[in-house]
Amino acid sequence: MHRLELKTELLCFLALSEIFAFCSRGAWLQIDHLVESTRIWLRRHDHHAEWHERIQLSRMAADLARQLVDAGDIVHGQRDAYWFFTSDMQINFASPRVIAVYAQCVNALARRY
């Protein structure tokens, strides 16, 4: 996976998955769930990423999600988390909160690359 846009979308999907888990259950995703979420996204979009890149993006997503919670942008029980994804589990870019998370992902990857 070479294109920055694809990395950003995967990072956003993983960060939103982490935030959704926190908002709905009050706990972060377990490592195996994060790994499976990465595999699902890659398979669904017919992309491949090397294992080290998947790990790097998963860590970035977990860190970003925790930063948003620590900053008070996301709180446990927040109901708009249910609108992060469409009914077929795609990122819901119609949600203002999703757009804000996506922008954070763009910034995080711009600092890294």
Short mmCIF file of N, CA and C in Angstrom, two decimals:
data_model
loop_
_atom_site.label_atom_id
_atom_site.label_comp_id
_atom_site.label_asym_id
_atom_site.label_seq_id
_atom_site.Cartn_x
_atom_site.Cartn_y
_atom_site.Cartn_z
N MET A 1 0.87 -1.16 0.00
CA MET A 1 0.00 0.00 0.00
C MET A 1 0.91 1.23 0.00
N HIS A 2 0.90 1.94 -1.11
CA HIS A 2 1.83 3.04 -1.26
C HIS A 2 1.18 4.41 -1.22
N ARG A 3 -0.04 4.51 -1.69
CA ARG A 3 -0.66 5.83 -1.78
C ARG A 3 -1.04 6.36 -0.41
N LEU A 4 -0.70 7.61 -0.18
CA LEU A 4 -0.99 8.23 1.11
C LEU A 4 -2.49 8.26 1.39
N GLU A 5 -3.29 8.43 0.37
CA GLU A 5 -4.75 8.46 0.55
C GLU A 5 -5.26 7.13 1.12
N LEU A 6 -4.73 6.02 0.64
CA LEU A 6 -5.15 4.70 1.15
C LEU A 6 -4.72 4.52 2.60
N LYS A 7 -3.50 4.93 2.91
CA LYS A 7 -3.02 4.84 4.29
C LYS A 7 -3.88 5.68 5.22
N THR A 8 -4.24 6.86 4.73
CA THR A 8 -5.07 7.76 5.54
C THR A 8 -6.43 7.14 5.80
N GLU A 9 -7.02 6.55 4.78
CA GLU A 9 -8.35 5.95 4.96
C GLU A 9 -8.29 4.76 5.90
N LEU A 10 -7.25 3.92 5.77
CA LEU A 10 -7.12 2.79 6.69
C LEU A 10 -6.87 3.28 8.11
N LEU A 11 -6.01 4.27 8.27
CA LEU A 11 -5.75 4.84 9.59
C LEU A 11 -7.04 5.38 10.20
N CYS A 12 -7.82 6.07 9.40
CA CYS A 12 -9.09 6.63 9.87
C CYS A 12 -10.06 5.51 10.27
N PHE A 13 -10.16 4.48 9.44
CA PHE A 13 -11.04 3.34 9.74
C PHE A 13 -10.65 2.71 11.08
N LEU A 14 -9.36 2.52 11.29
CA LEU A 14 -8.89 1.90 12.53
C LEU A 14 -9.10 2.82 13.73
N ALA A 15 -8.83 4.10 13.57
CA ALA A 15 -9.04 5.05 14.66
C ALA A 15 -10.52 5.13 15.02
N LEU A 16 -11.38 5.17 14.01
CA LEU A 16 -12.83 5.20 14.27
C LEU A 16 -13.29 3.91 14.94
N SER A 17 -12.70 2.79 14.55
CA SER A 17 -13.05 1.52 15.19
C SER A 17 -12.67 1.54 16.67
N GLU A 18 -11.48 2.08 16.96
CA GLU A 18 -11.05 2.22 18.36
C GLU A 18 -12.00 3.14 19.13
N ILE A 19 -12.33 4.27 18.53
CA ILE A 19 -13.21 5.24 19.20
C ILE A 19 -14.60 4.64 19.40
N PHE A 20 -15.10 3.93 18.39
CA PHE A 20 -16.41 3.29 18.52
C PHE A 20 -16.40 2.30 19.68
N ALA A 21 -15.35 1.49 19.78
CA ALA A 21 -15.26 0.53 20.87
C ALA A 21 -15.26 1.24 22.22
N PHE A 22 -14.52 2.33 22.31
CA PHE A 22 -14.47 3.08 23.55
C PHE A 22 -15.83 3.69 23.90
N CYS A 23 -16.48 4.30 22.91
CA CYS A 23 -17.77 4.94 23.16
C CYS A 23 -18.86 3.94 23.51
N SER A 24 -18.86 2.81 22.85
CA SER A 24 -19.94 1.84 23.05
C SER A 24 -19.70 0.90 24.23
N ARG A 25 -18.45 0.54 24.49
CA ARG A 25 -18.17 -0.44 25.55
C ARG A 25 -17.34 0.12 26.69
N GLY A 26 -16.74 1.28 26.48
CA GLY A 26 -15.88 1.85 27.50
C GLY A 26 -14.50 1.21 27.56
N ALA A 27 -14.16 0.44 26.52
CA ALA A 27 -12.86 -0.23 26.46
C ALA A 27 -12.32 -0.15 25.04
N TRP A 28 -11.01 -0.17 24.93
CA TRP A 28 -10.36 -0.14 23.62
C TRP A 28 -10.43 -1.51 22.97
N LEU A 29 -10.18 -1.54 21.68
CA LEU A 29 -10.15 -2.81 20.96
C LEU A 29 -9.00 -3.68 21.48
N GLN A 30 -9.23 -4.96 21.51
CA GLN A 30 -8.15 -5.89 21.81
C GLN A 30 -7.28 -5.98 20.56
N ILE A 31 -6.04 -6.36 20.75
CA ILE A 31 -5.08 -6.43 19.63
C ILE A 31 -5.62 -7.31 18.51
N ASP A 32 -6.18 -8.46 18.84
CA ASP A 32 -6.67 -9.35 17.79
C ASP A 32 -7.83 -8.73 17.00
N HIS A 33 -8.64 -7.92 17.66
CA HIS A 33 -9.72 -7.24 16.95
C HIS A 33 -9.18 -6.15 16.03
N LEU A 34 -8.15 -5.47 16.46
CA LEU A 34 -7.52 -4.44 15.64
C LEU A 34 -6.86 -5.08 14.41
N VAL A 35 -6.20 -6.20 14.62
CA VAL A 35 -5.59 -6.93 13.51
C VAL A 35 -6.66 -7.38 12.52
N GLU A 36 -7.75 -7.92 13.03
CA GLU A 36 -8.82 -8.39 12.14
C GLU A 36 -9.49 -7.23 11.42
N SER A 37 -9.65 -6.10 12.08
CA SER A 37 -10.22 -4.92 11.42
C SER A 37 -9.34 -4.47 10.26
N THR A 38 -8.03 -4.53 10.46
CA THR A 38 -7.09 -4.17 9.39
C THR A 38 -7.24 -5.12 8.22
N ARG A 39 -7.29 -6.42 8.50
CA ARG A 39 -7.44 -7.42 7.44
C ARG A 39 -8.74 -7.23 6.68
N ILE A 40 -9.81 -6.97 7.40
CA ILE A 40 -11.12 -6.77 6.76
C ILE A 40 -11.07 -5.57 5.82
N TRP A 41 -10.52 -4.46 6.30
CA TRP A 41 -10.45 -3.26 5.46
C TRP A 41 -9.61 -3.51 4.21
N LEU A 42 -8.46 -4.12 4.38
CA LEU A 42 -7.59 -4.39 3.23
C LEU A 42 -8.27 -5.32 2.22
N ARG A 43 -8.89 -6.37 2.72
CA ARG A 43 -9.58 -7.32 1.84
C ARG A 43 -10.74 -6.64 1.11
N ARG A 44 -11.52 -5.88 1.84
CA ARG A 44 -12.68 -5.21 1.25
C ARG A 44 -12.27 -4.23 0.16
N HIS A 45 -11.11 -3.61 0.31
CA HIS A 45 -10.64 -2.62 -0.66
C HIS A 45 -9.63 -3.19 -1.64
N ASP A 46 -9.42 -4.50 -1.56
CA ASP A 46 -8.52 -5.21 -2.47
C ASP A 46 -7.12 -4.60 -2.47
N HIS A 47 -6.59 -4.40 -1.25
CA HIS A 47 -5.26 -3.84 -1.09
C HIS A 47 -4.41 -4.77 -0.23
N HIS A 48 -3.14 -4.54 -0.27
CA HIS A 48 -2.18 -5.31 0.52
C HIS A 48 -1.26 -4.33 1.24
N ALA A 49 -0.88 -4.70 2.42
CA ALA A 49 0.10 -3.91 3.16
C ALA A 49 1.04 -4.89 3.87
N GLU A 50 2.29 -4.55 3.89
CA GLU A 50 3.27 -5.37 4.60
C GLU A 50 2.95 -5.36 6.09
N TRP A 51 3.37 -6.40 6.78
CA TRP A 51 3.03 -6.55 8.19
C TRP A 51 3.51 -5.37 9.02
N HIS A 52 4.71 -4.85 8.73
CA HIS A 52 5.23 -3.74 9.53
C HIS A 52 4.41 -2.47 9.31
N GLU A 53 3.88 -2.30 8.11
CA GLU A 53 3.02 -1.13 7.84
C GLU A 53 1.68 -1.27 8.55
N ARG A 54 1.15 -2.48 8.58
CA ARG A 54 -0.12 -2.71 9.29
C ARG A 54 0.05 -2.44 10.78
N ILE A 55 1.15 -2.88 11.33
CA ILE A 55 1.42 -2.65 12.76
C ILE A 55 1.57 -1.15 13.03
N GLN A 56 2.32 -0.47 12.18
CA GLN A 56 2.54 0.96 12.35
C GLN A 56 1.22 1.73 12.31
N LEU A 57 0.36 1.42 11.35
CA LEU A 57 -0.92 2.13 11.24
C LEU A 57 -1.85 1.78 12.40
N SER A 58 -1.81 0.54 12.86
CA SER A 58 -2.63 0.14 14.01
C SER A 58 -2.21 0.89 15.27
N ARG A 59 -0.91 1.00 15.47
CA ARG A 59 -0.41 1.75 16.63
C ARG A 59 -0.78 3.22 16.54
N MET A 60 -0.62 3.78 15.35
CA MET A 60 -0.97 5.19 15.15
C MET A 60 -2.45 5.41 15.44
N ALA A 61 -3.30 4.49 14.97
CA ALA A 61 -4.74 4.61 15.18
C ALA A 61 -5.08 4.56 16.67
N ALA A 62 -4.48 3.62 17.38
CA ALA A 62 -4.73 3.51 18.82
C ALA A 62 -4.27 4.77 19.54
N ASP A 63 -3.10 5.26 19.19
CA ASP A 63 -2.58 6.50 19.81
C ASP A 63 -3.48 7.69 19.51
N LEU A 64 -3.89 7.81 18.26
CA LEU A 64 -4.74 8.92 17.86
C LEU A 64 -6.08 8.88 18.59
N ALA A 65 -6.67 7.71 18.66
CA ALA A 65 -7.96 7.56 19.36
C ALA A 65 -7.83 7.97 20.83
N ARG A 66 -6.77 7.53 21.46
CA ARG A 66 -6.55 7.87 22.88
C ARG A 66 -6.31 9.38 23.04
N GLN A 67 -5.59 9.98 22.11
CA GLN A 67 -5.36 11.43 22.16
C GLN A 67 -6.67 12.19 22.07
N LEU A 68 -7.57 11.75 21.19
CA LEU A 68 -8.85 12.42 21.04
C LEU A 68 -9.70 12.28 22.30
N VAL A 69 -9.63 11.13 22.94
CA VAL A 69 -10.35 10.92 24.19
C VAL A 69 -9.73 11.78 25.30
N ASP A 70 -8.41 11.76 25.40
CA ASP A 70 -7.72 12.56 26.43
C ASP A 70 -7.97 14.05 26.27
N ALA A 71 -8.13 14.51 25.01
CA ALA A 71 -8.39 15.92 24.75
C ALA A 71 -9.84 16.30 25.04
N GLY A 72 -10.67 15.30 25.31
CA GLY A 72 -12.08 15.56 25.59
C GLY A 72 -12.95 15.64 24.35
N ASP A 73 -12.37 15.34 23.18
CA ASP A 73 -13.14 15.38 21.94
C ASP A 73 -14.12 14.21 21.83
N ILE A 74 -13.80 13.12 22.52
CA ILE A 74 -14.61 11.90 22.48
C ILE A 74 -14.87 11.49 23.92
N VAL A 75 -16.09 11.13 24.23
CA VAL A 75 -16.42 10.67 25.58
C VAL A 75 -17.16 9.34 25.50
N HIS A 76 -17.00 8.53 26.55
CA HIS A 76 -17.69 7.25 26.64
C HIS A 76 -19.20 7.49 26.59
N GLY A 77 -19.89 6.69 25.83
CA GLY A 77 -21.33 6.80 25.71
C GLY A 77 -21.80 7.81 24.68
N GLN A 78 -20.88 8.42 23.97
CA GLN A 78 -21.23 9.42 22.97
C GLN A 78 -22.03 8.76 21.85
N ARG A 79 -23.24 9.21 21.64
CA ARG A 79 -24.16 8.54 20.72
C ARG A 79 -23.82 8.72 19.25
N ASP A 80 -23.14 9.80 18.89
CA ASP A 80 -22.86 9.99 17.46
C ASP A 80 -21.79 9.02 16.95
N ALA A 81 -21.18 8.25 17.85
CA ALA A 81 -20.22 7.23 17.41
C ALA A 81 -20.91 6.18 16.55
N TYR A 82 -22.20 6.01 16.73
CA TYR A 82 -22.93 5.02 15.93
C TYR A 82 -23.07 5.45 14.48
N TRP A 83 -22.73 6.69 14.19
CA TRP A 83 -22.81 7.20 12.82
C TRP A 83 -21.44 7.28 12.16
N PHE A 84 -20.42 6.70 12.80
CA PHE A 84 -19.07 6.69 12.21
C PHE A 84 -19.01 5.86 10.94
N PHE A 85 -19.85 4.83 10.87
CA PHE A 85 -19.81 3.89 9.76
C PHE A 85 -21.18 3.79 9.10
N THR A 86 -21.16 3.45 7.82
CA THR A 86 -22.41 3.20 7.10
C THR A 86 -22.91 1.80 7.47
N SER A 87 -24.07 1.44 6.97
CA SER A 87 -24.63 0.13 7.28
C SER A 87 -23.77 -1.02 6.77
N ASP A 88 -22.94 -0.76 5.76
CA ASP A 88 -22.05 -1.81 5.26
C ASP A 88 -20.62 -1.63 5.77
N MET A 89 -20.47 -0.93 6.90
CA MET A 89 -19.20 -0.74 7.60
C MET A 89 -18.14 0.01 6.79
N GLN A 90 -18.57 0.94 5.97
CA GLN A 90 -17.66 1.86 5.30
C GLN A 90 -17.59 3.13 6.17
N ILE A 91 -16.55 3.90 6.01
CA ILE A 91 -16.44 5.16 6.74
C ILE A 91 -17.55 6.09 6.27
N ASN A 92 -18.26 6.67 7.22
CA ASN A 92 -19.36 7.58 6.91
C ASN A 92 -18.82 9.02 6.82
N PHE A 93 -18.43 9.41 5.62
CA PHE A 93 -17.86 10.74 5.44
C PHE A 93 -18.91 11.85 5.49
N ALA A 94 -20.16 11.49 5.72
CA ALA A 94 -21.21 12.49 5.90
C ALA A 94 -21.24 13.00 7.35
N SER A 95 -20.54 12.32 8.23
CA SER A 95 -20.52 12.70 9.65
C SER A 95 -19.44 13.75 9.91
N PRO A 96 -19.80 14.88 10.50
CA PRO A 96 -18.79 15.91 10.82
C PRO A 96 -17.70 15.39 11.75
N ARG A 97 -18.05 14.53 12.68
CA ARG A 97 -17.06 13.97 13.60
C ARG A 97 -16.05 13.10 12.83
N VAL A 98 -16.54 12.35 11.84
CA VAL A 98 -15.66 11.53 11.01
C VAL A 98 -14.70 12.41 10.23
N ILE A 99 -15.19 13.49 9.69
CA ILE A 99 -14.34 14.43 8.95
C ILE A 99 -13.24 14.98 9.85
N ALA A 100 -13.58 15.28 11.10
CA ALA A 100 -12.58 15.78 12.04
C ALA A 100 -11.52 14.72 12.34
N VAL A 101 -11.94 13.47 12.51
CA VAL A 101 -10.99 12.38 12.76
C VAL A 101 -10.12 12.16 11.53
N TYR A 102 -10.73 12.21 10.34
CA TYR A 102 -9.97 12.04 9.10
C TYR A 102 -8.89 13.12 8.99
N ALA A 103 -9.24 14.35 9.34
CA ALA A 103 -8.26 15.45 9.29
C ALA A 103 -7.11 15.19 10.25
N GLN A 104 -7.41 14.64 11.41
CA GLN A 104 -6.35 14.28 12.36
C GLN A 104 -5.44 13.20 11.78
N CYS A 105 -6.03 12.27 11.03
CA CYS A 105 -5.26 11.20 10.40
C CYS A 105 -4.34 11.77 9.32
N VAL A 106 -4.86 12.71 8.53
CA VAL A 106 -4.05 13.37 7.50
C VAL A 106 -2.86 14.05 8.18
N ASN A 107 -3.11 14.77 9.25
CA ASN A 107 -2.03 15.47 9.95
C ASN A 107 -1.00 14.50 10.52
N ALA A 108 -1.47 13.40 11.11
CA ALA A 108 -0.56 12.42 11.70
C ALA A 108 0.34 11.80 10.64
N LEU A 109 -0.23 11.46 9.49
CA LEU A 109 0.57 10.85 8.44
C LEU A 109 1.49 11.88 7.76
N ALA A 110 1.04 13.13 7.67
CA ALA A 110 1.89 14.17 7.09
C ALA A 110 3.13 14.39 7.96
N ARG A 111 2.99 14.29 9.26
CA ARG A 111 4.14 14.43 10.15
C ARG A 111 5.09 13.24 10.02
N ARG A 112 4.55 12.08 9.73
CA ARG A 112 5.36 10.86 9.66
C ARG A 112 6.10 10.74 8.34
N TYR A 113 5.47 11.17 7.22
CA TYR A 113 6.07 10.96 5.90
C TYR A 113 6.57 12.26 5.30
#
